[in-house]
Amino acid sequence: MSNVLFDIPGPRARVRYRLFAVLGVVVVLALVAYVVYRFYDSGQFAGRKWEWLQYAQVQTDLANALLATLEAFALGAVLALVFGALFAAGRLSDRAWLRGVSTAVVEFFRAIPLLILMFLFFYGGPAIGISMSPFLAVVLGLTLYNGSVLAEVFRAGILALPRGQQEAAYALGMRKTQVMFLVLIPQAVRSMLPTIVSQLVVLLKDTALGFLVTYQELLYYARFIGSQGLFGRPIVSSTIVIAAMYITLCLLLTALAHFLERRQRRSKKRLDVDRKVGEAALEAEVV
């Protein structure tokens, strides 16, 4: 048997693939166990390396660093979504000049690494008389880079919609802007929700680059704590704690996406049921 993209494996191939999977898991677990052992052997799990978590001031500073990360993420995510929606609409415009400008902007900022954007805003701005705070440099970088990626996501979602949606909106007398922002983009957001959330998770992790422009977020604070001789320079323990916080935030964001997706599915089923009930009632009246 075969599929469009690959041949369906036979019994021997499936056994071989399972064997490779088991070996891969064993190798990964062995590497993790070796790393944990090296940490233990070098004293990284000693109490002195972790006692910094007991201090109230450290806990307060850690909470402030988390808040700074969430502030940059929240504002960057909102602006990136708005940026993506606007430039996706621009790339689908009937006006050639608007399509050209939107395409140039999206491709330009999508091609520049995010770190370079932050460096340009924070270190390059004063050279032309424009000074930016670390927070503003981080948010602008996150907005332009991730917004350009989201613009392509929105554009793909809009192009994937049935053409009848657009034709029906025009038949109701809507203008191009109304069709785009009231009909097409909301449906594209719902259909592309997993991809959008994946990009927002990337945006959340990209906030860690802010420490390179002195933005005092989680990674900046982990580096600060890790350099303190008073606590035995706990760079490993502080990194583990910060990594756990980032993982928790990403999992919460993913859980929110799953919740919204399930709610959307239930709403769609309810609409289908209401439609069928209405059709049945109409048929009964006709009879």
Short mmCIF file of C-alpha atoms in Angstrom, two decimals:
data_model
loop_
_atom_site.label_atom_id
_atom_site.label_comp_id
_atom_site.label_asym_id
_atom_site.label_seq_id
_atom_site.Cartn_x
_atom_site.Cartn_y
_atom_site.Cartn_z
CA MET A 1 0.00 0.00 0.00
CA SER A 2 1.14 3.56 -0.61
CA ASN A 3 0.18 7.08 0.26
CA VAL A 4 0.54 10.27 -1.74
CA LEU A 5 3.76 11.27 0.06
CA PHE A 6 5.26 7.96 1.22
CA ASP A 7 4.89 4.20 1.12
CA ILE A 8 3.05 2.74 4.09
CA PRO A 9 5.60 0.58 5.96
CA GLY A 10 5.15 -3.15 6.15
CA PRO A 11 5.36 -5.37 9.25
CA ARG A 12 9.17 -5.57 9.22
CA ALA A 13 9.55 -1.84 8.68
CA ARG A 14 7.16 -1.07 11.55
CA VAL A 15 9.15 -3.33 13.88
CA ARG A 16 12.34 -1.60 12.76
CA TYR A 17 10.86 1.85 13.33
CA ARG A 18 9.70 0.87 16.81
CA LEU A 19 13.18 -0.43 17.59
CA PHE A 20 14.73 2.86 16.42
CA ALA A 21 12.21 4.81 18.52
CA VAL A 22 13.04 2.78 21.64
CA LEU A 23 16.77 3.21 21.03
CA GLY A 24 16.30 6.94 20.54
CA VAL A 25 14.40 7.26 23.82
CA VAL A 26 17.07 5.23 25.64
CA VAL A 27 19.84 7.43 24.22
CA VAL A 28 18.03 10.64 25.21
CA LEU A 29 17.34 9.34 28.73
CA ALA A 30 20.97 8.29 29.04
CA LEU A 31 22.15 11.77 28.03
CA VAL A 32 19.75 13.42 30.50
CA ALA A 33 20.89 11.05 33.26
CA TYR A 34 24.54 11.84 32.50
CA VAL A 35 23.90 15.60 32.62
CA VAL A 36 22.02 15.26 35.93
CA TYR A 37 24.84 13.13 37.33
CA ARG A 38 27.46 15.69 36.29
CA PHE A 39 25.41 18.45 37.95
CA TYR A 40 25.18 16.35 41.12
CA ASP A 41 28.86 15.43 41.03
CA SER A 42 29.91 19.06 40.64
CA GLY A 43 27.75 20.17 43.58
CA GLN A 44 25.10 22.04 41.58
CA PHE A 45 22.35 20.50 43.71
CA ALA A 46 23.97 21.49 46.98
CA GLY A 47 21.84 23.56 49.34
CA ARG A 48 24.08 26.62 49.06
CA LYS A 49 23.43 26.81 45.32
CA TRP A 50 19.68 27.04 45.93
CA GLU A 51 19.41 29.05 49.13
CA TRP A 52 19.04 32.28 47.17
CA LEU A 53 15.39 31.30 46.58
CA GLN A 54 14.69 31.67 50.31
CA TYR A 55 15.31 35.43 50.46
CA ALA A 56 12.24 37.68 50.28
CA GLN A 57 14.07 40.34 48.27
CA VAL A 58 15.16 37.76 45.70
CA GLN A 59 11.59 36.49 45.41
CA THR A 60 10.33 40.04 44.92
CA ASP A 61 12.97 40.76 42.26
CA LEU A 62 12.17 37.48 40.53
CA ALA A 63 8.47 38.38 40.47
CA ASN A 64 9.35 41.81 39.02
CA ALA A 65 11.45 40.14 36.32
CA LEU A 66 8.53 37.83 35.49
CA LEU A 67 6.21 40.83 35.32
CA ALA A 68 8.64 42.60 32.96
CA THR A 69 8.69 39.53 30.72
CA LEU A 70 4.89 39.36 30.66
CA GLU A 71 4.59 43.09 29.94
CA ALA A 72 6.89 42.84 26.93
CA PHE A 73 5.09 39.71 25.74
CA ALA A 74 1.58 41.13 26.17
CA LEU A 75 2.25 44.43 24.40
CA GLY A 76 4.38 42.76 21.72
CA ALA A 77 1.72 40.10 21.08
CA VAL A 78 -1.11 42.62 20.74
CA LEU A 79 0.88 44.90 18.43
CA ALA A 80 2.15 41.94 16.39
CA LEU A 81 -1.41 40.68 15.86
CA VAL A 82 -2.56 44.14 14.77
CA PHE A 83 0.51 44.56 12.54
CA GLY A 84 -0.07 41.13 10.99
CA ALA A 85 -3.76 41.78 10.32
CA LEU A 86 -3.11 45.18 8.72
CA PHE A 87 -0.30 44.05 6.45
CA ALA A 88 -2.07 40.82 5.53
CA ALA A 89 -4.97 42.98 4.37
CA GLY A 90 -2.48 45.21 2.55
CA ARG A 91 -0.93 42.26 0.72
CA LEU A 92 -4.40 41.20 -0.45
CA SER A 93 -5.46 44.70 -1.48
CA ASP A 94 -6.72 45.48 -4.99
CA ARG A 95 -4.37 48.46 -5.15
CA ALA A 96 -1.00 47.52 -6.63
CA TRP A 97 0.97 50.20 -4.77
CA LEU A 98 -0.46 49.06 -1.41
CA ARG A 99 0.32 45.43 -2.20
CA GLY A 100 3.87 46.40 -3.14
CA VAL A 101 4.50 48.45 0.00
CA SER A 102 2.98 45.79 2.27
CA THR A 103 4.98 43.01 0.62
CA ALA A 104 8.21 45.00 0.93
CA VAL A 105 7.62 45.75 4.63
CA VAL A 106 6.68 42.17 5.50
CA GLU A 107 9.56 40.58 3.61
CA PHE A 108 12.06 43.11 4.95
CA PHE A 109 11.29 42.66 8.64
CA ARG A 110 10.77 38.91 8.27
CA ALA A 111 14.28 38.58 6.83
CA ILE A 112 16.08 40.51 9.60
CA PRO A 113 16.96 38.52 12.74
CA LEU A 114 15.08 39.73 15.79
CA LEU A 115 18.26 40.36 17.78
CA ILE A 116 19.56 42.70 15.09
CA LEU A 117 16.30 44.66 15.21
CA MET A 118 16.65 45.11 18.96
CA PHE A 119 20.27 46.20 18.57
CA LEU A 120 19.34 48.69 15.85
CA PHE A 121 16.58 50.26 17.95
CA PHE A 122 18.53 50.39 21.22
CA TYR A 123 22.15 50.98 20.13
CA GLY A 124 21.62 52.44 16.66
CA GLY A 125 18.86 54.86 17.57
CA PRO A 126 21.07 57.31 19.53
CA ALA A 127 23.35 57.61 16.49
CA ILE A 128 20.52 59.36 14.63
CA GLY A 129 19.20 61.23 17.67
CA ILE A 130 16.50 58.74 18.69
CA SER A 131 16.90 57.27 22.17
CA MET A 132 14.82 54.28 23.18
CA SER A 133 14.33 52.53 26.47
CA PRO A 134 15.17 48.81 26.59
CA PHE A 135 11.46 48.02 26.94
CA LEU A 136 10.54 49.96 23.81
CA ALA A 137 13.40 48.42 21.80
CA VAL A 138 12.30 44.91 22.81
CA VAL A 139 8.62 45.53 22.06
CA LEU A 140 9.32 47.13 18.67
CA GLY A 141 11.58 44.26 17.68
CA LEU A 142 9.01 41.67 18.75
CA THR A 143 6.23 43.54 16.96
CA LEU A 144 7.97 43.97 13.61
CA TYR A 145 9.50 40.50 13.36
CA ASN A 146 6.62 38.41 14.70
CA GLY A 147 4.04 40.70 13.11
CA SER A 148 5.60 40.03 9.70
CA VAL A 149 5.39 36.29 10.29
CA LEU A 150 1.78 36.60 11.47
CA ALA A 151 0.94 38.65 8.37
CA GLU A 152 1.84 35.63 6.24
CA VAL A 153 -0.16 33.37 8.57
CA PHE A 154 -3.23 35.59 8.24
CA ARG A 155 -2.80 35.86 4.48
CA ALA A 156 -2.62 32.08 4.13
CA GLY A 157 -5.71 31.69 6.33
CA ILE A 158 -7.68 34.23 4.29
CA LEU A 159 -6.72 32.63 0.98
CA ALA A 160 -7.77 29.23 2.35
CA LEU A 161 -11.33 30.42 3.05
CA PRO A 162 -14.10 29.49 0.60
CA ARG A 163 -14.53 32.17 -2.03
CA GLY A 164 -18.26 32.22 -1.31
CA GLN A 165 -17.62 34.00 1.99
CA GLN A 166 -16.21 37.01 0.19
CA GLU A 167 -18.83 36.96 -2.54
CA ALA A 168 -21.66 36.79 -0.01
CA ALA A 169 -20.24 39.77 1.89
CA TYR A 170 -20.00 41.82 -1.31
CA ALA A 171 -23.57 40.81 -2.16
CA LEU A 172 -24.69 42.39 1.11
CA GLY A 173 -23.15 45.69 0.02
CA MET A 174 -20.00 45.61 2.17
CA ARG A 175 -16.91 47.50 1.12
CA LYS A 176 -13.51 45.85 0.68
CA THR A 177 -12.29 47.01 4.11
CA GLN A 178 -15.43 45.75 5.83
CA VAL A 179 -15.19 42.39 4.07
CA MET A 180 -11.57 42.00 5.11
CA PHE A 181 -11.80 43.02 8.76
CA LEU A 182 -15.36 41.93 9.60
CA VAL A 183 -15.66 38.70 7.61
CA LEU A 184 -12.38 37.26 6.37
CA ILE A 185 -9.80 38.04 9.07
CA PRO A 186 -11.97 36.81 12.01
CA GLN A 187 -12.52 33.50 10.22
CA ALA A 188 -8.83 33.25 9.30
CA VAL A 189 -7.89 33.80 12.94
CA ARG A 190 -10.15 30.93 14.04
CA SER A 191 -8.91 28.56 11.35
CA MET A 192 -5.24 29.43 11.90
CA LEU A 193 -5.45 29.54 15.72
CA PRO A 194 -2.89 26.73 16.33
CA THR A 195 -0.34 28.41 14.07
CA ILE A 196 -0.98 31.82 15.63
CA VAL A 197 -0.53 30.43 19.15
CA SER A 198 2.68 28.68 18.08
CA GLN A 199 4.04 32.02 16.89
CA LEU A 200 2.97 33.69 20.13
CA VAL A 201 4.88 31.02 22.05
CA VAL A 202 7.92 31.91 19.93
CA LEU A 203 7.31 35.57 20.76
CA LEU A 204 7.18 34.76 24.48
CA LYS A 205 10.51 32.95 24.31
CA ASP A 206 12.02 35.74 22.19
CA THR A 207 11.56 38.16 25.09
CA ALA A 208 14.63 36.46 26.60
CA LEU A 209 16.74 38.27 24.00
CA GLY A 210 15.94 41.50 25.81
CA PHE A 211 18.71 40.93 28.35
CA LEU A 212 21.22 41.72 25.57
CA VAL A 213 19.84 45.29 25.45
CA THR A 214 19.76 45.48 29.29
CA TYR A 215 16.03 44.85 29.59
CA GLN A 216 15.56 43.43 33.08
CA GLU A 217 13.47 40.38 32.31
CA LEU A 218 13.83 36.79 33.55
CA LEU A 219 17.04 35.85 31.77
CA TYR A 220 18.66 39.14 32.79
CA TYR A 221 17.86 38.38 36.42
CA ALA A 222 19.09 34.77 36.09
CA ARG A 223 22.43 36.11 34.85
CA PHE A 224 22.55 38.59 37.72
CA ILE A 225 21.84 35.96 40.40
CA GLY A 226 24.22 33.50 38.78
CA SER A 227 27.08 35.97 39.12
CA GLN A 228 26.61 36.56 42.86
CA GLY A 229 29.48 35.12 44.88
CA LEU A 230 27.40 35.44 48.05
CA PHE A 231 25.28 32.46 46.88
CA GLY A 232 28.19 30.52 45.37
CA ARG A 233 27.53 31.80 41.82
CA PRO A 234 24.44 29.62 41.22
CA ILE A 235 24.31 30.02 37.43
CA VAL A 236 22.97 26.47 36.90
CA SER A 237 20.25 26.63 39.55
CA SER A 238 19.09 30.10 38.46
CA THR A 239 18.97 28.96 34.84
CA ILE A 240 16.93 25.87 35.79
CA VAL A 241 14.44 28.00 37.73
CA ILE A 242 14.05 30.50 34.88
CA ALA A 243 13.72 27.69 32.32
CA ALA A 244 10.97 26.12 34.43
CA MET A 245 9.14 29.45 34.52
CA TYR A 246 9.38 29.85 30.74
CA ILE A 247 8.16 26.28 30.22
CA THR A 248 5.21 26.92 32.55
CA LEU A 249 4.26 30.10 30.69
CA CYS A 250 4.43 28.36 27.32
CA LEU A 251 2.33 25.45 28.60
CA LEU A 252 -0.28 27.87 29.98
CA LEU A 253 -0.43 29.67 26.63
CA THR A 254 -0.83 26.36 24.81
CA ALA A 255 -3.54 25.27 27.26
CA LEU A 256 -5.39 28.53 26.59
CA ALA A 257 -5.22 27.81 22.85
CA HIS A 258 -6.64 24.30 23.39
CA PHE A 259 -9.44 25.77 25.53
CA LEU A 260 -10.34 28.32 22.85
CA GLU A 261 -10.24 25.64 20.17
CA ARG A 262 -12.56 23.32 22.13
CA ARG A 263 -14.92 26.21 22.83
CA GLN A 264 -14.94 27.12 19.15
CA ARG A 265 -15.70 23.50 18.26
CA ARG A 266 -18.61 23.40 20.72
CA SER A 267 -19.95 26.68 19.36
CA LYS A 268 -19.77 25.34 15.82
CA LYS A 269 -21.61 22.16 16.81
CA ARG A 270 -24.30 24.25 18.55
CA LEU A 271 -24.75 26.35 15.43
CA ASP A 272 -25.05 23.21 13.31
CA VAL A 273 -27.68 21.80 15.71
CA ASP A 274 -29.63 25.08 15.70
CA ARG A 275 -29.51 25.16 11.91
CA LYS A 276 -30.80 21.59 11.63
CA VAL A 277 -33.57 22.29 14.14
CA GLY A 278 -34.57 25.36 12.19
CA GLU A 279 -34.64 23.45 8.92
CA ALA A 280 -36.73 20.67 10.51
CA ALA A 281 -39.19 23.22 11.90
CA LEU A 282 -39.46 24.90 8.52
CA GLU A 283 -40.12 21.58 6.80
CA ALA A 284 -42.81 20.77 9.39
CA GLU A 285 -44.54 24.08 8.71
CA VAL A 286 -44.46 23.45 4.99
CA VAL A 287 -46.00 20.01 5.45
#
